[in-house]
């Protein structure tokens, strides 16, 4: 069926490179694991130590070195160098240590790596396009060596995690996300492409830093910005027709507009809006299995009214509508939003931006979170503000006064920006909170009970969406695909995990979760008439046959 992807069932690989070129190709290099026969056939004798190692021995050596490092950024640099010289080994190790390594290659450590990007830079990965490339993007795209690319993750670095404008340093995000795509979603490494649209930065520290690697100008604005993005979208779809483009960490003044501009004509989605919405809805559905009650009965206060918060509200509203057969307007009455000016209300007297309008309350304006919690008595509190410690003791204990099991999701990333820690959430609610965060927190003991806080990580969702949409050749990605993804994810959480306070499944089951989400997405794409590839009789088997597994294949001469 779709696309001529190599399959896991091919045990041998025909290779044209040899000698030093082969060892220096990270996609083909096996290092000391080249067999004697391969060393004969590919002119490798003398270029490697004589003893042939197994992958298991290589893993052992890497992990011994990895555990010797205590600083997360050192671990990040160490893993990046491994990725730069032997991708198969890197993905083997990442997949086998997903739980402990995701916080290194993604949030929170990736945030630190982005802040330091120009200082720790060793080797280029992915493609950079800058505002100086106007009119030349399609030509430059030919410089990328792979003719088959399925997925691009792109950022303009304008809102990296909760750290703000990091300009071209934001490249760490597409690279990290695609590593997760490969490990969790089984996309072939060579079929992924991280992209930085360098449209300048307003970060003065970077503009004054001689090691900053982006263009030295302030951000492109207005029509010029959209013209450049239009050129990029046309160029990628010309070079790789039907490619999936995932938008990541765009500031909300562009995030919504870009999604609206491209979602009907190109295969694309915005992970901060749609992916976050889906993962948070899954967490909420799971939490309600513990607390009882329906989505439509909840009073949900959002602290932060940007891309992520609105994305979650849209998705939860879809859930409420499905559950109760009610209108979108009615569903939205369950939500209260706060932004940096307090309650988002029609009575506030300022001009609200478009994405907030449907959620503005037609009630008296309140200045801060405590006032809103006192008045609304929410059952759910969602933090997506990038403002650390804003869920303080007064706010959480006030919430816990009115609800037996407060659902508290402090989703801002990285850890330093979380609205509260897991420990604070349990302490300030007498252990009654159902807590989840954006970045991971360690288990917490409160009055003799151990709580395992869940991480509302988008990596539960986006690999399955990307894999499914790409394999069935979807014409576009719809919100309903994210909705079925949320329901599928929620169905994977066990009673045992819920009893420990965790509303998300174990990360070590991520491949199975991804397969079932991809399967649900493909089914929906066929139902909605959006799939362009012929349908397979056994969708799950088909997905599994197309997934990348980080194992060494035998090389034969091309
Ligand atoms: P954004 O920049 O679009 O929105 C931030 C919002 O916070 C804005 O509405 C702003 O007005 C509000 N805000 C800022 N200061 C405030 C204050 N003092 N009081 C109340 N509101 C305030 O950013 P986006 O994309 O919505 O992301 C927000 C946070 O959510 C980030 O930290 C990001 O890392 C995190 N996030 C977490 C995800 C996850 O856990 N799965 C996924 C996506 C984002």
XYZ file of C-alpha atoms and ligand atoms in Angstrom:
602
model
C 0.000 0.000 0.000
C 1.204 3.573 0.552
C 4.517 4.981 -0.363
C 7.493 2.873 -1.112
C 8.855 2.754 2.413
C 11.349 0.076 3.260
C 9.857 -2.459 5.588
C 11.084 -3.953 8.814
C 10.926 -7.324 7.096
C 13.866 -6.405 4.861
C 16.784 -7.859 6.815
C 19.485 -6.860 4.334
C 20.228 -3.392 3.027
C 21.912 -2.623 -0.236
C 24.610 0.004 0.399
C 26.718 1.898 -2.134
C 29.054 3.749 0.248
C 32.226 2.163 1.581
C 35.261 2.866 3.777
C 35.462 6.200 5.544
C 32.319 7.517 3.783
C 30.299 4.661 5.263
C 31.634 5.140 8.788
C 30.948 8.863 8.583
C 27.351 8.459 7.464
C 25.286 8.553 10.711
C 22.357 6.786 9.046
C 24.492 3.844 7.957
C 27.299 3.781 10.506
C 27.392 0.792 12.873
C 30.763 1.648 14.422
C 32.389 -1.354 16.047
C 29.349 -3.502 15.164
C 30.331 -3.911 11.487
C 30.819 -7.672 11.005
C 33.999 -9.208 9.588
C 32.199 -9.913 6.336
C 31.076 -6.300 6.079
C 34.595 -5.104 6.908
C 35.848 -7.232 3.974
C 33.150 -6.117 1.549
C 33.152 -2.415 2.360
C 36.885 -1.738 2.858
C 36.620 -1.119 6.592
C 39.652 -3.060 7.862
C 42.099 -0.839 9.685
C 39.491 1.898 10.130
C 37.964 0.291 13.230
C 39.321 -1.503 16.326
C 39.626 -5.219 15.435
C 37.007 -6.677 17.784
C 33.495 -6.836 16.331
C 30.942 -5.753 18.929
C 27.239 -6.505 19.231
C 24.701 -3.734 19.564
C 24.150 -4.846 23.184
C 27.832 -4.217 23.976
C 27.661 -0.816 22.323
C 24.560 0.054 24.368
C 26.378 -0.999 27.529
C 29.362 1.225 26.689
C 27.180 4.243 25.868
C 25.122 3.871 29.050
C 28.252 3.548 31.182
C 29.424 6.904 29.815
C 25.964 8.433 30.004
C 25.498 7.591 33.698
C 28.897 9.105 34.462
C 27.466 12.521 33.571
C 25.379 14.256 36.193
C 24.607 17.535 34.421
C 21.493 17.258 32.162
C 23.009 19.568 29.541
C 26.135 17.368 29.388
C 23.844 14.378 28.884
C 22.042 16.273 26.109
C 25.342 17.053 24.351
C 26.498 13.448 24.754
C 23.295 12.048 23.215
C 23.363 14.605 20.395
C 26.908 13.536 19.480
C 25.762 9.913 19.409
C 22.890 10.891 17.115
C 25.389 12.684 14.870
C 27.576 9.596 14.436
C 25.291 6.528 14.732
C 21.540 7.093 14.431
C 20.529 3.440 14.795
C 22.307 3.139 18.126
C 20.940 6.515 19.271
C 17.331 5.492 18.570
C 17.813 2.030 20.090
C 19.004 3.654 23.312
C 16.349 6.364 23.264
C 13.546 3.853 22.719
C 14.819 1.577 25.500
C 15.237 4.484 27.985
C 12.374 6.696 26.874
C 11.130 7.560 30.331
C 14.521 8.742 31.628
C 15.793 10.284 28.386
C 12.743 12.230 27.209
C 13.428 14.914 29.853
C 16.943 15.186 28.400
C 16.239 15.326 24.682
C 12.972 17.197 25.216
C 11.479 19.356 27.962
C 12.955 20.507 30.301
C 16.601 20.085 29.170
C 15.927 20.985 25.530
C 14.899 24.444 26.806
C 18.326 24.914 28.345
C 19.966 23.578 25.192
C 18.031 26.119 23.093
C 19.070 28.972 25.363
C 22.703 27.868 24.932
C 22.364 26.735 21.301
C 25.070 28.969 19.813
C 27.455 28.035 22.618
C 27.064 24.257 22.530
C 26.655 23.992 18.733
C 28.737 21.209 17.162
C 27.140 20.025 13.942
C 24.285 21.245 11.789
C 21.100 19.175 11.567
C 18.017 20.018 9.472
C 17.481 23.101 7.291
C 17.507 26.833 7.983
C 15.659 29.401 5.886
C 15.960 33.066 6.699
C 14.142 36.192 5.621
C 17.171 36.842 3.417
C 16.219 33.760 1.351
C 13.053 35.359 -0.095
C 12.464 34.077 -3.623
C 15.066 31.309 -3.266
C 13.503 28.864 -0.819
C 12.533 26.263 -3.436
C 16.024 26.300 -4.931
C 17.677 26.017 -1.512
C 15.412 23.078 -0.681
C 17.151 21.063 -3.384
C 20.253 21.125 -1.186
C 18.594 18.637 1.159
C 19.998 15.233 0.177
C 16.850 13.093 0.721
C 14.242 12.822 -2.017
C 11.721 11.096 0.245
C 10.679 13.141 3.250
C 7.341 12.556 5.017
C 7.372 14.875 8.021
C 8.718 18.347 8.723
C 8.624 19.989 12.134
C 9.069 23.741 11.739
C 9.409 26.649 14.161
C 10.237 30.324 13.887
C 11.605 30.273 17.434
C 9.174 32.957 18.616
C 7.747 31.088 21.652
C 10.058 28.295 22.670
C 8.368 26.315 25.479
C 7.545 29.013 28.048
C 10.922 30.700 27.461
C 9.788 33.250 24.882
C 11.603 34.418 21.766
C 14.787 32.370 21.296
C 15.189 33.132 17.577
C 17.246 30.624 15.585
C 18.256 28.916 18.836
C 14.783 27.379 18.785
C 16.074 24.784 16.285
C 16.532 22.416 19.247
C 12.735 21.986 19.322
C 12.148 20.573 15.792
C 15.206 18.359 16.222
C 13.975 17.033 19.600
C 10.384 16.563 18.403
C 11.503 14.588 15.378
C 13.700 12.371 17.533
C 10.541 11.562 19.490
C 8.643 10.992 16.230
C 11.225 8.436 15.207
C 11.450 6.704 18.590
C 7.729 6.750 19.436
C 6.135 6.897 16.004
C 8.495 4.652 14.063
C 9.003 7.207 11.275
C 12.214 6.487 9.339
C 14.916 8.999 10.384
C 15.818 9.857 6.794
C 12.182 10.760 6.133
C 12.110 13.540 8.722
C 13.331 17.113 8.393
C 13.687 19.707 11.163
C 13.293 23.278 9.867
C 14.074 26.676 11.347
C 12.414 29.681 9.726
C 14.793 32.350 10.911
C 12.828 35.577 10.645
C 15.058 37.388 13.163
C 14.676 37.761 16.903
C 13.672 40.486 19.317
C 15.839 38.898 22.002
C 18.433 41.612 22.638
C 20.770 39.238 24.513
C 21.046 37.055 21.419
C 21.465 39.989 19.053
C 24.409 41.081 21.219
C 25.896 37.586 21.501
C 28.732 36.997 19.020
C 28.053 33.230 19.176
C 24.361 33.583 18.210
C 23.855 31.688 14.945
C 20.738 33.360 13.524
C 20.443 36.460 11.361
C 21.185 39.643 13.275
C 17.944 41.516 12.844
C 14.676 42.024 14.631
C 11.667 39.922 13.703
C 10.023 40.228 10.326
C 6.438 41.465 10.744
C 3.194 41.812 8.812
C 2.727 40.777 5.188
C 6.463 40.132 4.655
C 6.287 37.426 7.329
C 3.275 35.697 5.765
C 4.780 36.002 2.260
C 7.847 34.121 3.477
C 5.744 31.416 5.151
C 3.593 31.096 1.990
C 6.748 30.648 -0.064
C 7.968 27.977 2.353
C 4.696 26.017 2.300
C 4.536 26.095 -1.506
C 8.178 25.090 -1.812
C 7.979 22.074 0.543
C 4.854 20.825 -1.179
C 6.520 21.183 -4.551
C 9.679 19.361 -3.453
C 7.810 16.689 -1.446
C 4.119 16.618 -2.493
C 1.716 15.695 0.312
C 4.346 16.137 3.049
C 3.100 16.665 6.609
C 4.171 19.971 8.204
C 3.911 20.251 11.987
C 4.044 23.809 13.380
C 5.782 24.066 16.701
C 6.329 26.878 19.186
C 5.061 29.805 17.121
C 3.922 32.774 19.238
C 0.166 33.113 19.362
C 0.073 36.251 17.184
C 0.984 33.925 14.285
C 0.086 30.404 15.488
C -3.679 30.660 14.910
C -3.358 32.666 11.701
C -0.893 30.195 10.145
C -3.076 27.224 11.027
C -6.169 28.887 9.541
C -4.209 29.909 6.466
C -2.924 26.428 5.570
C -5.057 23.743 7.220
C -7.526 23.312 4.328
C -4.955 23.260 1.517
C -1.966 21.484 2.998
C -1.398 18.504 5.275
C -0.410 20.341 8.450
C -1.259 20.934 12.088
C -0.141 23.029 15.035
C 0.977 20.838 17.891
C 0.683 23.557 20.548
C -2.944 24.168 19.667
C -4.256 20.790 18.492
C -1.775 18.330 20.045
C -1.984 19.975 23.463
C -5.770 20.077 23.202
C -5.876 16.385 22.515
C -3.489 15.285 25.271
C -5.191 17.484 27.858
C -8.625 16.180 26.877
C -7.319 12.621 27.289
C -6.012 13.529 30.773
C -9.325 15.090 31.691
C -11.358 12.099 30.510
C -9.071 9.842 32.599
C -9.331 12.113 35.645
C -13.128 12.032 35.433
C -13.013 8.257 35.687
C -11.609 8.859 39.187
C -13.744 11.803 40.243
C -16.972 10.814 38.503
C -19.071 13.297 36.512
C -19.170 14.334 32.878
C -17.106 16.833 30.928
C -20.139 19.095 30.613
C -20.559 19.266 34.423
C -17.086 20.745 34.939
C -16.198 24.351 35.679
C -12.820 24.811 34.032
C -10.584 27.808 34.721
C -7.736 28.378 32.257
C -4.828 30.453 33.527
C -3.353 31.668 30.230
C -5.373 32.275 27.067
C -2.809 31.577 24.355
C -2.435 28.894 21.708
C -2.276 25.952 24.110
C -5.174 27.031 26.361
C -7.504 27.829 23.457
C -6.514 24.544 21.782
C -7.490 22.614 24.908
C -10.767 24.484 25.271
C -11.675 23.784 21.633
C -11.002 20.096 22.115
C -12.832 19.830 25.452
C -15.780 21.719 23.948
C -15.877 19.123 21.153
C -15.950 16.429 23.855
C -18.802 18.135 25.720
C -20.787 18.524 22.509
C -20.399 14.860 21.675
C -21.244 13.779 25.204
C -24.359 15.885 25.650
C -25.502 16.642 22.118
C -25.364 20.356 22.895
C -24.197 23.378 20.905
C -20.659 24.765 20.887
C -21.882 28.010 22.503
C -23.390 26.101 25.383
C -20.297 23.912 25.754
C -18.100 27.008 26.027
C -20.020 28.169 29.088
C -17.988 25.664 31.119
C -14.834 27.771 30.635
C -13.341 30.842 32.271
C -10.085 32.249 30.870
C -7.514 34.542 32.440
C -4.727 36.251 30.536
C -2.181 38.826 31.706
C -5.044 41.322 32.176
C -7.217 39.113 34.374
C -10.536 37.478 33.485
C -11.212 37.475 29.763
C -14.551 39.273 29.802
C -16.602 41.378 27.407
C -16.892 43.924 30.230
C -13.118 44.411 30.432
C -13.023 47.391 28.137
C -10.053 46.342 25.991
C -10.040 45.025 22.442
C -9.798 41.220 22.683
C -7.826 39.386 20.005
C -9.852 37.129 17.748
C -8.996 33.766 19.293
C -10.211 34.895 22.737
C -13.541 36.326 21.576
C -15.574 33.082 21.612
C -14.427 32.458 25.189
C -14.977 35.934 26.653
C -17.398 35.763 29.606
C -20.309 38.109 29.546
C -19.841 38.925 33.228
C -18.079 41.328 35.503
C -14.305 41.517 35.065
C -12.128 40.084 37.861
C -8.480 41.050 38.267
C -6.729 37.832 39.208
C -6.799 34.067 39.602
C -7.717 34.025 43.286
C -10.734 36.227 42.676
C -11.878 33.975 39.832
C -11.365 30.771 41.847
C -13.353 32.271 44.739
C -16.218 33.219 42.489
C -16.331 30.307 40.047
C -15.392 27.444 42.431
C -13.774 25.485 39.590
C -13.495 21.723 39.445
C -10.584 21.944 37.002
C -7.663 24.383 36.889
C -5.408 24.450 33.832
C -2.136 26.388 33.804
C -0.841 27.482 30.385
C 0.600 30.868 31.192
C 4.355 30.301 31.453
C 4.076 32.037 34.874
C 5.807 29.947 37.557
C 4.245 29.590 40.995
C 0.998 31.269 40.000
C -0.951 28.334 41.495
C 0.092 29.373 45.003
C -1.107 28.004 48.334
C -3.939 30.504 48.637
C -5.305 29.653 45.191
C -5.061 25.858 45.548
C -6.394 25.646 49.080
C -9.284 27.900 48.071
C -10.037 25.571 45.174
C -9.813 22.491 47.430
C -12.332 24.058 49.824
C -15.089 23.691 47.245
C -14.323 20.454 45.451
C -13.565 16.985 46.730
C -11.074 16.006 44.008
C -9.620 19.159 42.401
C -8.170 18.471 38.953
C -5.026 20.578 38.598
C -3.005 20.557 35.375
C 0.076 22.832 35.599
C 1.092 22.479 31.981
C 3.600 25.289 31.415
C 7.051 24.178 30.272
C 9.861 23.795 31.105
C 9.780 22.745 34.787
C 10.972 26.204 35.876
C 7.775 27.709 34.404
C 5.257 25.247 35.885
C 2.401 27.014 37.716
C 3.094 24.754 40.719
C 5.040 21.600 41.482
C 3.453 18.193 42.060
C 4.410 18.338 45.723
C 2.742 21.715 46.177
C -0.431 20.503 44.465
C -0.747 17.525 46.834
C 0.305 19.444 49.959
C -2.059 22.344 49.407
C -5.078 20.153 48.672
C -4.533 17.595 51.482
C -3.538 14.969 48.901
C -6.894 15.225 47.103
C -5.627 16.753 43.848
C -5.448 14.885 40.561
C -2.343 16.503 39.189
C -0.603 16.536 35.814
C 2.152 18.748 34.480
C 3.809 19.629 31.169
C 7.329 18.710 32.303
C 7.933 15.650 34.457
C 7.900 15.650 38.267
C 9.185 12.866 40.518
C 6.733 10.795 42.585
C 5.610 12.487 45.801
C 4.894 10.936 49.188
C 2.118 12.618 51.149
C 0.923 11.209 54.478
C 2.270 7.749 53.663
C 0.747 7.511 50.176
C 2.909 7.690 47.052
C 1.464 9.741 44.185
C 2.807 9.434 40.647
C 2.123 12.681 38.803
C 1.249 12.331 35.130
C 3.004 14.252 32.395
C 0.633 15.725 29.796
C 3.220 15.251 27.127
C 2.179 15.892 23.528
C 4.365 12.954 22.521
C 1.444 10.682 23.402
C -0.488 12.218 20.526
C 1.520 13.765 17.692
C 3.452 10.644 16.584
C 0.204 8.722 16.054
C -1.402 11.629 14.202
C 1.669 12.098 11.983
C 2.163 8.403 11.330
C -1.507 7.745 10.558
C -2.001 10.800 8.350
C 1.186 10.147 6.441
C 0.568 6.428 5.858
C -2.946 6.856 4.481
C -1.957 9.911 2.432
C -4.499 12.127 4.212
C -5.438 15.276 2.308
C -5.692 17.285 5.504
C -5.693 16.893 9.262
C -8.962 17.579 11.029
C -9.794 18.388 14.646
C -11.799 15.176 14.772
C -8.560 13.242 14.242
C -7.195 14.841 17.418
C -10.449 14.035 19.153
C -10.304 10.319 18.330
C -6.632 10.386 19.331
C -7.617 11.762 22.772
C -10.286 9.097 23.253
C -7.863 6.364 22.196
C -5.189 7.639 24.595
C -7.662 7.894 27.483
C -8.761 4.315 26.872
C -5.171 3.157 27.429
C -4.855 4.254 31.056
C -5.195 1.464 33.585
C -7.175 1.564 36.871
C -3.945 0.884 38.718
C -2.236 3.982 37.269
C -5.287 6.101 38.013
C -5.249 4.953 41.626
C -1.694 6.268 41.896
C -2.856 9.655 40.659
C -1.484 9.313 37.132
C -3.910 10.173 34.320
C -1.546 9.155 31.506
C -0.204 5.699 30.543
C 3.406 4.549 30.980
C 5.777 5.927 28.375
C 7.254 2.489 27.796
C 3.975 1.539 26.063
C 4.268 4.474 23.682
C 4.745 2.435 20.500
C 1.532 0.453 21.085
C -0.299 3.672 21.946
C 1.017 5.333 18.804
C -0.051 2.352 16.691
C -3.596 2.471 18.051
C -3.853 6.247 17.586
C -2.499 5.964 14.028
C -5.022 3.220 13.392
C -7.912 5.361 14.684
C -6.715 8.296 12.561
C -6.493 6.168 9.421
C -9.994 4.738 9.960
C -11.379 8.228 10.409
C -9.538 9.498 7.324
C -11.244 6.783 5.252
C -14.623 7.524 6.839
C -14.215 11.234 6.104
C -13.085 10.585 2.532
C -9.710 12.166 3.220
C -7.407 9.197 2.583
C -5.778 8.936 -0.838
C -3.986 5.587 -0.498
C -5.757 2.249 -1.081
C -7.175 0.786 2.143
C -5.451 -2.155 3.776
C -7.532 -5.087 5.119
C -5.642 -5.105 8.400
C -4.785 -1.513 9.267
C -2.901 -2.281 12.480
C -0.702 -4.895 10.817
C -0.056 -2.542 7.954
C 1.034 0.231 10.343
C 3.349 -2.131 12.194
C 4.930 -3.277 8.935
C 5.789 0.322 8.051
C 7.375 1.372 11.329
C 11.079 1.922 11.774
C 12.855 -0.243 14.320
C 16.362 0.696 15.375
C 18.168 -2.569 14.587
C 21.244 -3.128 12.450
C 20.576 -4.741 9.075
C 23.129 -6.779 7.121
C 24.755 -4.656 4.445
C 25.249 -6.033 0.952
C 27.112 -4.270 -1.836
C 24.849 -2.179 -4.076
P 1.156 31.724 24.464
O 2.235 32.723 24.478
O 0.319 31.577 23.239
O 0.144 32.010 25.704
C 0.513 32.405 26.974
C -0.710 32.974 27.660
O -0.394 33.239 29.019
C -1.204 34.274 27.065
O -2.615 34.249 26.942
C -0.813 35.329 28.094
O -1.682 36.446 28.139
C -0.934 34.503 29.369
N -0.200 35.110 30.464
C 1.049 35.632 30.463
N 1.318 36.167 31.666
C 0.222 35.973 32.443
C -0.102 36.310 33.778
N 0.763 36.930 34.568
N -1.323 35.974 34.237
C -2.213 35.313 33.441
N -1.942 34.978 32.163
C -0.750 35.302 31.674
O 1.820 30.348 24.801
P 1.194 28.893 24.632
O 1.598 28.307 23.333
O -0.247 28.941 24.927
O 1.994 28.100 25.776
C 1.811 28.466 27.138
C 2.587 27.503 28.025
O 2.068 26.193 27.858
C 4.076 27.415 27.710
O 4.792 27.375 28.904
C 4.217 26.113 26.980
O 5.472 25.521 27.188
C 3.125 25.285 27.637
N 2.674 24.194 26.777
C 2.567 22.953 27.349
C 2.216 21.862 26.624
C 2.070 20.552 27.316
O 2.241 20.456 28.469
N 1.719 19.491 26.669
C 2.007 21.965 25.164
C 2.042 23.330 24.668
C 2.384 24.387 25.460
